[in-house]
Short mmCIF file of C-alpha atoms and ligand atoms in Angstrom, two decimals:
data_model
loop_
_atom_site.label_atom_id
_atom_site.label_comp_id
_atom_site.label_asym_id
_atom_site.label_seq_id
_atom_site.Cartn_x
_atom_site.Cartn_y
_atom_site.Cartn_z
CA UNK J 1 0.00 0.00 0.00
CA UNK J 2 1.36 3.42 -0.93
CA UNK J 3 1.28 6.01 1.81
CA UNK J 4 1.20 9.77 1.59
CA UNK J 5 4.55 11.54 1.17
CA UNK J 6 5.08 13.82 4.16
CA UNK J 7 5.38 16.90 1.90
CA UNK J 8 1.95 16.12 0.52
CA UNK J 9 0.23 15.43 3.83
CA UNK J 10 -0.72 19.10 4.39
CA UNK J 11 -2.08 19.29 0.85
CA UNK J 12 -4.40 16.36 1.49
CA UNK J 13 -5.35 17.67 4.94
CA UNK J 14 -6.34 20.99 3.39
CA UNK J 15 -8.48 19.30 0.71
CA UNK J 16 -10.24 17.18 3.35
CA UNK J 17 -11.05 20.08 5.66
CA UNK J 18 -12.02 22.44 2.87
CA UNK J 19 -14.41 19.95 1.31
CA UNK J 20 -15.96 18.53 4.46
CA UNK J 21 -18.70 15.94 4.04
CA UNK J 22 -17.59 14.88 0.56
CA UNK J 23 -16.34 11.30 1.08
CA UNK J 24 -16.21 10.22 -2.57
CA UNK J 25 -14.22 13.32 -3.49
CA UNK J 26 -11.82 12.67 -0.59
CA UNK J 27 -11.36 9.07 -1.74
CA UNK J 28 -10.49 10.10 -5.30
CA UNK J 29 -8.07 12.84 -4.22
CA UNK J 30 -6.37 10.62 -1.63
CA UNK J 31 -5.64 7.96 -4.22
CA UNK J 32 -4.01 10.43 -6.61
CA UNK J 33 -2.02 12.20 -3.89
CA UNK J 34 -0.76 8.82 -2.64
CA UNK J 35 0.68 8.21 -6.10
CA UNK J 36 2.39 11.60 -6.33
CA UNK J 37 5.03 11.05 -3.63
CA UNK J 38 7.24 9.28 -6.18
CA UNK J 39 6.82 12.14 -8.65
CA UNK J 40 7.75 14.83 -6.13
CA UNK J 41 10.78 12.82 -5.03
CA UNK J 42 12.04 12.70 -8.62
CA UNK J 43 10.83 16.13 -9.81
CA UNK J 44 10.33 18.44 -6.78
CA UNK J 45 9.26 21.35 -9.00
CA UNK J 46 5.84 19.77 -9.43
CA UNK J 47 5.09 20.78 -5.84
CA UNK J 48 5.94 24.46 -6.58
CA UNK J 49 3.42 27.29 -6.98
CA UNK J 50 0.70 25.30 -5.20
CA UNK J 51 0.31 23.28 -8.38
CA UNK J 52 -1.22 20.23 -6.66
CA UNK J 53 -3.46 22.41 -4.50
CA UNK J 54 -4.70 24.15 -7.65
CA UNK J 55 -5.41 20.81 -9.37
CA UNK J 56 -7.56 19.78 -6.39
CA UNK J 57 -9.65 22.96 -6.55
CA UNK J 58 -12.25 23.09 -9.36
CA UNK J 59 -11.93 26.09 -11.66
CA UNK J 60 -15.68 26.64 -11.39
CA UNK J 61 -18.67 24.92 -9.73
CA UNK J 62 -22.21 25.57 -10.84
CA UNK J 63 -25.23 24.46 -8.80
CA UNK J 64 -28.72 25.31 -9.97
CA UNK J 65 -32.43 24.69 -9.52
CA UNK J 66 -34.20 22.50 -12.08
CA UNK J 67 -37.98 22.94 -11.85
CA UNK J 68 -40.27 20.86 -14.09
CA UNK J 69 -43.87 19.66 -14.22
CA UNK J 70 -44.68 15.93 -14.04
CA UNK J 71 -47.46 14.11 -15.89
CA UNK J 72 -49.91 14.71 -13.05
CA UNK J 73 -49.37 18.45 -13.29
CA UNK J 74 -47.32 18.57 -10.08
CA UNK J 75 -44.25 20.79 -9.97
CA UNK J 76 -41.04 18.97 -9.12
CA UNK J 77 -37.71 20.51 -8.12
CA UNK J 78 -34.30 18.89 -8.63
CA UNK J 79 -30.78 20.13 -8.21
CA UNK J 80 -28.39 20.45 -11.17
CA UNK J 81 -24.58 20.46 -11.05
CA UNK J 82 -21.70 21.16 -13.37
CA UNK J 83 -18.16 21.14 -12.02
CA UNK J 84 -15.70 22.60 -14.52
CA UNK J 85 -12.60 21.17 -12.96
CA UNK J 86 -9.60 21.78 -15.17
CA UNK J 87 -9.17 23.30 -18.63
CA UNK J 88 -5.37 23.15 -18.94
CA UNK J 89 -5.51 20.64 -21.80
CA UNK J 90 -8.71 21.73 -23.56
CA UNK J 91 -12.40 22.53 -23.04
CA UNK J 92 -13.99 20.87 -19.99
CA UNK J 93 -15.18 17.42 -21.01
CA UNK J 94 -17.10 14.83 -19.02
CA UNK J 95 -20.54 13.32 -18.72
CA UNK J 96 -23.82 14.17 -17.02
CA UNK J 97 -25.28 11.72 -14.50
CA UNK J 98 -28.99 11.59 -13.61
CA UNK J 99 -29.42 9.45 -10.48
CA UNK J 100 -31.00 10.14 -7.06
CA UNK J 101 -27.60 9.66 -5.37
CA UNK J 102 -25.99 12.59 -7.24
CA UNK J 103 -24.57 15.30 -4.98
CA UNK J 104 -21.59 17.65 -5.01
CA UNK J 105 -19.20 15.01 -3.64
CA UNK J 106 -20.07 12.54 -6.39
CA UNK J 107 -19.82 15.15 -9.14
CA UNK J 108 -16.47 16.39 -7.80
CA UNK J 109 -14.97 12.90 -7.53
CA UNK J 110 -16.07 12.16 -11.07
CA UNK J 111 -14.76 15.51 -12.34
CA UNK J 112 -11.42 15.04 -10.58
CA UNK J 113 -10.95 11.55 -12.06
CA UNK J 114 -11.93 12.92 -15.45
CA UNK J 115 -9.00 15.37 -15.52
CA UNK J 116 -6.43 12.56 -15.47
CA UNK J 117 -8.47 10.17 -17.60
CA UNK J 118 -8.77 12.77 -20.34
CA UNK J 119 -5.06 13.55 -20.09
CA UNK J 120 -4.24 9.84 -20.56
CA UNK J 121 -6.10 9.78 -23.88
CA UNK J 122 -3.59 12.28 -25.28
CA UNK J 123 -6.46 14.31 -26.73
CA UNK J 124 -7.02 18.05 -26.23
CA UNK J 125 -9.72 17.86 -23.54
CA UNK J 126 -9.92 19.21 -20.01
CA UNK J 127 -11.94 17.64 -17.18
CA UNK J 128 -15.46 18.30 -15.92
CA UNK J 129 -18.58 16.46 -14.82
CA UNK J 130 -22.19 17.22 -13.98
CA UNK J 131 -25.65 15.88 -13.46
CA UNK J 132 -28.68 15.96 -11.24
CA UNK J 133 -30.38 14.07 -8.43
CA UNK J 134 -33.28 13.49 -10.84
CA UNK J 135 -34.40 9.82 -10.90
CA UNK J 136 -35.33 8.78 -14.44
CA UNK J 137 -36.71 5.37 -13.38
CA UNK J 138 -40.45 5.03 -14.09
CA UNK J 139 -40.63 8.49 -15.63
CA UNK J 140 -42.49 8.86 -18.93
CA UNK J 141 -40.76 10.04 -22.09
CA UNK J 142 -42.58 13.39 -21.73
CA UNK J 143 -41.32 13.85 -18.17
CA UNK J 144 -37.75 13.00 -19.19
CA UNK J 145 -37.95 15.52 -22.02
CA UNK J 146 -39.32 18.31 -19.83
CA UNK J 147 -36.66 17.63 -17.23
CA UNK J 148 -33.85 17.67 -19.82
CA UNK J 149 -35.17 20.91 -21.31
CA UNK J 150 -35.33 22.61 -17.93
CA UNK J 151 -31.84 21.35 -17.03
CA UNK J 152 -30.38 22.73 -20.26
CA UNK J 153 -32.25 26.05 -19.93
CA UNK J 154 -30.05 26.81 -16.94
CA UNK J 155 -26.85 25.08 -18.04
CA UNK J 156 -26.55 26.30 -21.64
CA UNK J 157 -24.87 29.61 -20.80
CA UNK J 158 -21.91 27.69 -19.36
CA UNK J 159 -21.42 25.40 -22.38
CA UNK J 160 -19.91 25.70 -25.84
CA UNK J 161 -17.77 23.60 -28.15
CA UNK J 162 -14.70 25.57 -27.05
CA UNK J 163 -15.76 25.89 -23.41
CA UNK J 164 -17.47 22.83 -21.97
CA UNK J 165 -18.74 19.75 -23.78
CA UNK J 166 -20.88 17.32 -21.72
CA UNK J 167 -21.80 13.74 -22.66
CA UNK J 168 -23.79 10.90 -21.05
CA UNK J 169 -23.20 8.85 -17.89
CA UNK J 170 -25.53 6.88 -15.59
CA UNK J 171 -29.13 7.67 -16.54
CA UNK J 172 -28.12 9.78 -19.54
CA UNK J 173 -28.04 7.99 -22.90
CA UNK J 174 -28.78 8.92 -26.51
CA UNK J 175 -32.39 9.91 -25.77
CA UNK J 176 -31.48 12.42 -23.05
CA UNK J 177 -28.57 13.85 -25.09
CA UNK J 178 -31.03 14.37 -27.97
CA UNK J 179 -33.48 16.31 -25.76
CA UNK J 180 -30.69 18.46 -24.32
CA UNK J 181 -29.16 19.13 -27.72
CA UNK J 182 -32.54 20.20 -29.08
CA UNK J 183 -33.01 22.65 -26.23
CA UNK J 184 -29.48 24.04 -26.56
CA UNK J 185 -30.07 24.65 -30.27
CA UNK J 186 -33.36 26.36 -29.57
CA UNK J 187 -31.92 28.62 -26.87
CA UNK J 188 -28.81 29.66 -28.80
CA UNK J 189 -30.14 29.53 -32.36
CA UNK J 190 -26.94 27.68 -33.26
CA UNK J 191 -26.47 24.17 -34.60
CA UNK J 192 -23.30 23.76 -32.61
CA UNK J 193 -22.74 20.03 -33.09
CA UNK J 194 -19.60 19.93 -30.93
CA UNK J 195 -21.35 21.16 -27.76
CA UNK J 196 -22.49 17.69 -26.67
CA UNK J 197 -21.21 14.22 -27.51
CA UNK J 198 -23.04 10.91 -27.61
CA UNK J 199 -25.46 12.42 -30.17
CA UNK J 200 -27.57 10.38 -32.57
CA UNK J 201 -26.01 9.56 -35.96
CA UNK J 202 -28.43 11.78 -37.88
CA UNK J 203 -27.36 14.97 -36.13
CA UNK J 204 -23.63 14.74 -35.61
CA UNK J 205 -23.02 11.61 -33.55
CA UNK J 206 -20.05 9.33 -34.03
CA UNK J 207 -20.23 5.69 -34.93
CA UNK J 208 -18.88 3.48 -32.11
CA UNK J 209 -19.44 6.12 -29.39
CA UNK J 210 -22.22 4.03 -27.85
CA UNK J 211 -19.95 0.98 -27.72
CA UNK J 212 -16.73 2.83 -26.88
CA UNK J 213 -16.48 2.64 -23.08
CA UNK J 214 -17.26 -1.09 -22.85
CA UNK J 215 -15.19 -1.98 -25.92
CA UNK J 216 -12.33 0.19 -24.64
CA UNK J 217 -12.29 -1.48 -21.22
CA UNK J 218 -12.18 -4.87 -22.92
CA UNK J 219 -9.27 -3.77 -25.13
CA UNK J 220 -7.42 -2.54 -22.05
CA UNK J 221 -7.92 -5.82 -20.16
CA UNK J 222 -6.86 -7.73 -23.26
CA UNK J 223 -3.59 -5.74 -23.34
CA UNK J 224 -3.02 -6.57 -19.66
CA UNK J 225 -3.69 -10.27 -20.26
CA UNK J 226 -1.32 -10.21 -23.24
CA UNK J 227 1.53 -9.12 -20.94
CA UNK J 228 1.10 -12.56 -19.30
CA UNK J 229 0.78 -14.37 -22.65
CA UNK J 230 -2.91 -14.80 -21.93
CA UNK J 231 -6.17 -13.62 -23.57
CA UNK J 232 -9.96 -13.61 -23.11
CA UNK J 233 -10.30 -16.81 -25.07
CA UNK J 234 -12.11 -19.42 -22.95
CA UNK J 235 -12.16 -17.17 -19.87
CA UNK J 236 -15.17 -16.92 -17.55
CA UNK J 237 -16.13 -13.29 -17.05
CA UNK J 238 -18.44 -11.47 -14.63
CA UNK J 239 -19.64 -7.97 -15.58
CA UNK J 240 -21.67 -5.92 -13.10
CA UNK J 241 -24.38 -3.59 -14.33
CA UNK J 242 -26.44 -3.96 -17.50
CA UNK J 243 -26.31 -0.41 -18.80
CA UNK J 244 -24.25 1.12 -21.55
CA UNK J 245 -20.79 0.19 -20.28
CA UNK J 246 -21.76 -3.33 -19.16
CA UNK J 247 -23.60 -4.27 -22.35
CA UNK J 248 -20.78 -3.29 -24.68
CA UNK J 249 -18.13 -4.83 -22.43
CA UNK J 250 -20.05 -8.10 -22.65
CA UNK J 251 -20.33 -7.75 -26.43
CA UNK J 252 -16.58 -7.31 -26.92
CA UNK J 253 -15.63 -9.98 -24.37
CA UNK J 254 -17.83 -12.45 -26.25
CA UNK J 255 -16.26 -11.48 -29.57
CA UNK J 256 -12.84 -12.18 -28.03
CA UNK J 257 -13.95 -15.70 -27.05
CA UNK J 258 -14.74 -15.03 -23.38
CA UNK J 259 -17.87 -16.39 -21.68
CA UNK J 260 -19.84 -13.86 -19.61
CA UNK J 261 -21.72 -15.77 -16.90
CA UNK J 262 -23.27 -12.99 -14.80
CA UNK J 263 -24.47 -9.37 -14.95
CA UNK J 264 -26.71 -7.20 -12.77
CA UNK J 265 -28.75 -4.09 -12.13
CA UNK J 266 -29.68 -2.31 -8.92
CA UNK J 267 -32.32 -5.01 -8.24
CA UNK J 268 -29.88 -7.95 -8.15
CA UNK J 269 -27.84 -10.16 -10.46
CA UNK J 270 -28.43 -13.00 -12.88
CA UNK J 271 -26.27 -16.04 -13.55
CA UNK J 272 -26.33 -18.01 -16.79
CA UNK J 273 -23.61 -20.63 -16.75
CA UNK J 274 -24.24 -21.34 -20.43
CA UNK J 275 -23.17 -17.78 -21.23
CA UNK J 276 -25.29 -14.63 -21.05
CA UNK J 277 -27.64 -14.20 -24.02
CA UNK J 278 -26.73 -10.62 -24.88
CA UNK J 279 -29.55 -10.11 -27.40
CA UNK J 280 -31.98 -10.84 -24.58
CA UNK J 281 -30.23 -8.43 -22.18
CA UNK J 282 -30.35 -5.71 -24.88
CA UNK J 283 -34.03 -6.37 -25.51
CA UNK J 284 -34.81 -6.07 -21.78
CA UNK J 285 -32.56 -3.10 -20.94
CA UNK J 286 -32.34 -1.08 -24.16
CA UNK J 287 -35.76 -1.68 -25.74
CA UNK J 288 -38.11 -2.40 -22.86
CA UNK J 289 -36.14 -0.39 -20.26
CA UNK J 290 -37.00 -3.23 -17.87
CA UNK J 291 -35.38 -5.09 -14.98
CA UNK J 292 -32.62 -7.69 -15.38
CA UNK J 293 -34.70 -10.18 -13.34
CA UNK J 294 -36.93 -10.54 -16.43
CA UNK J 295 -34.04 -12.45 -18.06
CA UNK J 296 -34.72 -15.52 -15.93
CA UNK J 297 -38.44 -15.48 -16.71
CA UNK J 298 -37.78 -15.16 -20.44
CA UNK J 299 -34.79 -17.51 -20.71
CA UNK J 300 -35.89 -20.20 -18.28
CA UNK J 301 -33.85 -23.18 -17.21
CA UNK J 302 -30.26 -23.07 -16.00
CA UNK J 303 -30.47 -19.36 -15.15
CA UNK J 304 -31.19 -17.70 -11.84
CA UNK J 305 -31.71 -14.27 -10.34
CA UNK J 306 -30.30 -13.34 -6.93
CA UNK J 307 -31.86 -10.35 -5.26
CA UNK J 308 -29.82 -9.80 -2.14
CA UNK J 309 -26.46 -11.38 -2.92
CA UNK J 310 -23.08 -10.21 -4.19
CA UNK J 311 -22.34 -10.71 -7.87
CA UNK J 312 -18.64 -11.00 -6.96
CA UNK J 313 -19.32 -14.37 -5.30
CA UNK J 314 -19.78 -15.85 -8.79
CA UNK J 315 -16.47 -17.57 -9.67
CA UNK J 316 -14.69 -16.06 -12.69
CA UNK J 317 -11.29 -15.46 -14.32
CA UNK J 318 -11.97 -11.81 -15.16
CA UNK J 319 -14.14 -9.29 -13.28
CA UNK J 320 -15.37 -6.10 -14.94
CA UNK J 321 -17.25 -3.85 -12.46
CA UNK J 322 -19.32 -1.59 -14.72
CA UNK J 323 -22.19 -0.22 -12.60
CA UNK J 324 -21.21 2.44 -10.06
CA UNK J 325 -18.70 3.71 -7.47
CA UNK J 326 -17.69 1.54 -4.50
CA UNK J 327 -19.70 -1.45 -5.70
CA UNK J 328 -16.79 -3.87 -5.15
CA UNK J 329 -15.60 -3.99 -1.53
CA UNK J 330 -12.58 -5.54 0.21
CA UNK J 331 -14.75 -8.52 1.10
CA UNK J 332 -15.81 -8.92 -2.54
CA UNK J 333 -12.18 -8.70 -3.69
CA UNK J 334 -11.21 -11.49 -1.29
CA UNK J 335 -14.05 -13.67 -2.62
CA UNK J 336 -12.91 -13.05 -6.21
CA UNK J 337 -9.28 -13.82 -5.34
CA UNK J 338 -10.26 -17.01 -3.52
CA UNK J 339 -12.22 -18.11 -6.59
CA UNK J 340 -9.21 -17.57 -8.85
CA UNK J 341 -9.74 -14.20 -10.56
CA UNK J 342 -6.67 -13.18 -12.59
CA UNK J 343 -7.66 -9.76 -13.96
CA UNK J 344 -9.98 -6.89 -13.06
CA UNK J 345 -10.92 -4.06 -15.44
CA UNK J 346 -12.92 -1.15 -14.02
CA UNK J 347 -15.58 -0.12 -16.55
CA UNK J 348 -17.26 2.12 -13.97
CA UNK J 349 -15.63 5.07 -12.22
CA UNK J 350 -14.00 4.10 -8.90
CA UNK J 351 -16.09 0.90 -8.50
CA UNK J 352 -13.52 -0.75 -6.22
CA UNK J 353 -13.10 0.54 -2.68
CA UNK J 354 -9.51 1.31 -1.54
CA UNK J 355 -9.54 -1.98 0.45
CA UNK J 356 -10.46 -3.91 -2.66
CA UNK J 357 -7.73 -2.26 -4.76
CA UNK J 358 -5.18 -3.05 -2.06
CA UNK J 359 -6.31 -6.71 -1.90
CA UNK J 360 -6.02 -7.13 -5.68
CA UNK J 361 -2.59 -5.54 -5.79
CA UNK J 362 -1.26 -7.55 -2.86
CA UNK J 363 -2.48 -10.75 -4.52
CA UNK J 364 -0.71 -9.82 -7.77
CA UNK J 365 -3.95 -9.60 -9.77
CA UNK J 366 -3.81 -7.57 -12.99
CA UNK J 367 -5.82 -4.49 -11.98
CA UNK J 368 -6.92 -1.75 -14.42
CA UNK J 369 -8.20 1.42 -12.72
CA UNK J 370 -11.25 3.09 -14.26
CA UNK J 371 -9.49 6.31 -15.13
CA UNK J 372 -7.38 4.34 -17.64
CA UNK J 373 -9.60 1.38 -18.51
CA UNK J 374 -12.83 3.29 -19.19
CA UNK J 375 -11.20 6.20 -21.03
CA UNK J 376 -12.38 4.80 -24.39
CA UNK J 377 -15.73 6.56 -24.01
CA UNK J 378 -14.34 10.04 -23.62
CA UNK J 379 -11.65 9.36 -26.23
CA UNK J 380 -14.36 8.51 -28.76
CA UNK J 381 -16.27 11.60 -27.66
CA UNK J 382 -13.15 13.56 -28.64
CA UNK J 383 -13.24 11.74 -32.01
CA UNK J 384 -16.88 12.84 -32.30
CA UNK J 385 -15.79 16.46 -31.69
CA UNK J 386 -13.09 16.02 -34.35
CA UNK J 387 -15.67 14.76 -36.87
CA UNK J 388 -18.04 17.63 -35.96
CA UNK J 389 -15.29 20.22 -36.43
CA UNK J 390 -14.43 18.88 -39.88
CA UNK J 391 -18.09 18.13 -40.77
CA UNK J 392 -17.07 14.57 -41.44
CA UNK J 393 -18.47 11.17 -40.47
CA UNK J 394 -16.18 8.17 -40.17
CA UNK J 395 -17.03 4.52 -40.66
CA UNK J 396 -17.52 2.24 -37.66
CA UNK J 397 -14.33 0.34 -38.55
CA UNK J 398 -12.20 3.46 -38.76
CA UNK J 399 -13.53 4.78 -35.46
CA UNK J 400 -13.12 1.48 -33.65
CA UNK J 401 -9.60 1.12 -35.02
CA UNK J 402 -8.72 4.54 -33.55
CA UNK J 403 -10.31 3.51 -30.24
CA UNK J 404 -8.30 0.27 -30.13
CA UNK J 405 -5.10 2.19 -30.88
CA UNK J 406 -5.85 4.77 -28.15
CA UNK J 407 -6.53 2.03 -25.59
CA UNK J 408 -3.28 0.25 -26.46
CA UNK J 409 -1.42 3.55 -26.06
CA UNK J 410 -3.05 4.23 -22.68
CA UNK J 411 -2.18 0.72 -21.52
CA UNK J 412 1.45 1.09 -22.60
CA UNK J 413 1.73 4.59 -21.11
CA UNK J 414 0.48 3.35 -17.71
CA UNK J 415 2.66 0.24 -17.81
CA UNK J 416 5.79 2.15 -18.86
CA UNK J 417 5.21 4.91 -16.31
CA UNK J 418 4.78 2.35 -13.51
CA UNK J 419 8.02 0.73 -14.56
CA UNK J 420 9.86 4.08 -14.76
CA UNK J 421 8.75 4.90 -11.21
CA UNK J 422 9.88 1.55 -9.82
CA UNK J 423 6.50 -0.19 -9.46
CA UNK J 424 6.15 -2.45 -12.52
CA UNK J 425 2.62 -3.76 -13.06
CA UNK J 426 1.01 -1.08 -10.86
CA UNK J 427 -1.48 0.42 -13.32
CA UNK J 428 -3.00 2.63 -10.60
CA UNK J 429 0.25 4.44 -10.01
CA UNK J 430 1.08 4.45 -13.71
CA UNK J 431 -2.26 6.06 -14.61
CA UNK J 432 -2.19 8.63 -11.83
CA UNK J 433 1.39 9.71 -12.52
CA UNK J 434 1.16 9.77 -16.32
CA UNK J 435 -2.12 11.73 -16.24
CA UNK J 436 -0.84 14.13 -13.60
CA UNK J 437 2.39 14.95 -15.46
CA UNK J 438 0.53 15.94 -18.64
CA UNK J 439 -1.84 18.25 -16.77
CA UNK J 440 0.93 19.64 -14.56
CA UNK J 441 3.16 20.45 -17.54
CA UNK J 442 0.33 22.29 -19.30
CA UNK J 443 -0.54 24.24 -16.13
CA UNK J 444 3.09 25.22 -15.53
CA UNK J 445 3.32 26.53 -19.09
CA UNK J 446 0.18 28.64 -18.63
CA UNK J 447 1.28 30.47 -15.47
CA UNK J 448 -0.59 30.73 -12.19
CA UNK J 449 -4.13 30.03 -13.38
P1 NDP Z 501 -26.17 3.27 -17.29
O1 NDP Z 501 -27.14 4.16 -16.66
O2 NDP Z 501 -26.31 2.95 -18.74
O3 NDP Z 501 -26.10 1.88 -16.50
C1 NDP Z 501 -25.79 1.82 -15.16
C2 NDP Z 501 -25.97 0.39 -14.68
O4 NDP Z 501 -25.48 0.29 -13.34
C3 NDP Z 501 -27.41 -0.06 -14.63
O5 NDP Z 501 -27.47 -1.45 -14.85
C4 NDP Z 501 -27.83 0.30 -13.20
O6 NDP Z 501 -28.90 -0.48 -12.70
C5 NDP Z 501 -26.55 -0.04 -12.45
N1 NDP Z 501 -26.44 0.80 -11.26
C6 NDP Z 501 -26.43 2.16 -11.20
N2 NDP Z 501 -26.34 2.59 -9.93
C7 NDP Z 501 -26.32 1.48 -9.18
C8 NDP Z 501 -26.24 1.26 -7.79
N3 NDP Z 501 -26.19 2.28 -6.91
N4 NDP Z 501 -26.22 -0.03 -7.36
C9 NDP Z 501 -26.29 -1.06 -8.24
N5 NDP Z 501 -26.36 -0.90 -9.58
C10 NDP Z 501 -26.38 0.33 -10.03
O7 NDP Z 501 -24.72 3.91 -17.00
P2 NDP Z 501 -23.34 3.65 -17.72
O8 NDP Z 501 -23.25 2.24 -18.16
O9 NDP Z 501 -23.15 4.73 -18.71
O10 NDP Z 501 -22.30 3.93 -16.53
C11 NDP Z 501 -21.84 2.89 -15.67
C12 NDP Z 501 -20.55 3.33 -15.02
O11 NDP Z 501 -19.56 3.59 -16.03
C13 NDP Z 501 -20.61 4.61 -14.19
O12 NDP Z 501 -19.68 4.52 -13.13
C14 NDP Z 501 -20.11 5.67 -15.17
O13 NDP Z 501 -19.58 6.80 -14.52
C15 NDP Z 501 -19.02 4.89 -15.88
N6 NDP Z 501 -18.63 5.41 -17.18
C16 NDP Z 501 -19.54 5.58 -18.19
C17 NDP Z 501 -19.13 6.05 -19.41
C18 NDP Z 501 -20.04 6.12 -20.59
O14 NDP Z 501 -19.55 6.38 -21.70
N7 NDP Z 501 -21.33 5.88 -20.44
C19 NDP Z 501 -17.73 6.49 -19.65
C20 NDP Z 501 -16.84 6.19 -18.54
C21 NDP Z 501 -17.30 5.71 -17.35
P3 NDP Z 501 -30.41 0.13 -12.74
O15 NDP Z 501 -30.83 0.09 -14.16
O16 NDP Z 501 -31.16 -0.77 -11.84
O17 NDP Z 501 -30.28 1.53 -12.20
#
């Protein structure tokens, strides 16, 4: 376990006291600061001019009221957030999350992670994140649209293709992006395609953006397995979640010869030892917007649904947590290790608790942190911006080829950086250090900003 360098202890203490009551943000900052001791020892100038303190302080935080009227005519009020964290490398870039658990701590942890993730892609994008505590479950299409319109009516002044470019996240997919884009266009009288990514193909979307995060995570894990002369072929895989990231992780794993045996949603998990029928999962989650438990009713024998268990008790070779933060605990990590897991790729943001990460690393498991492994989504968003700027539209193959190349580069950058700093195989340290150095260099060049 890495500990905090004594020069950085006051920096962390200041962040904790200044952002009281924000546990997820503390967790994300602590992990990065723990990695930076080795950087400061080698290059002390990175601690000058309060550079690390500045990185931990968002450039701007916007919190706003989102009033809307439900189908019964009742007025509802939600809270909207956008944290524009760091623009040293480019316009703020990061998704919007609609989920009842969203608060400032969650948005700040996600925005902070996003800075380094975006830096790792090598593309010209800064870090930001946003969302609302709006719960889209069981809301009609009309309610979702009115909510999205009200949300954008407040947020649009802060956005722009050269300023801040949101995308989707939990609870925000192509439908919600479409409603928000329509409202932005109406309010500004500008068809500014590059202001949002994850758009539909007919109005400026990119092929392979929908698939990119899940595919990208799978490419990253494949690169890790290759370092041990291994691959997905014949491996048993467990993927948590059954949303965007989970579905397209499962799709790519299956195309690489892996067998996915379990997936989940917030109501529980399903096991299908014969291999998950992905067409059925897509029908339930993407078309019907239903519950994963329906899988067992529709598929029948040899499958089961567990309501109150832990998906990580299902034995597997590769685990891909792809639902939400802190969904994989130290106890879950021990169960996975006991059952023989060899690799873990985080599709979600910060899904493993610090205890779990420590357990995997101590057991010598290949462990890919989310900020590297799930960077394929934002990287393909940057490819979408590139296509919008040149009014071009690439083929699926060309876009996926770029994504695969980017993921290989991120893998190699993390692996090489870990090696350079004396911790070979530590992708957490590699990702944190490599991402930090890119942002720090850009900030140093731009003066005290
Ligand atoms: P979706 O909304 O498409 O899917 C989320 C899935 O996770 C659903 O199956 C949902 O179940 C489940 N889930 C959400 N919250 C919880 C919870 N508290 N407990 C248990 N299950 C939960 O989101 P995405 O697939 O887009 O995002 C998943 C993760 O990946 C998030 O951490 C996100 O930040 C990260 N990510 C997403 C990117 C993207 O491009 N979409 C890019 C990079 C990271 P239910 O349907 O029951 O709510």
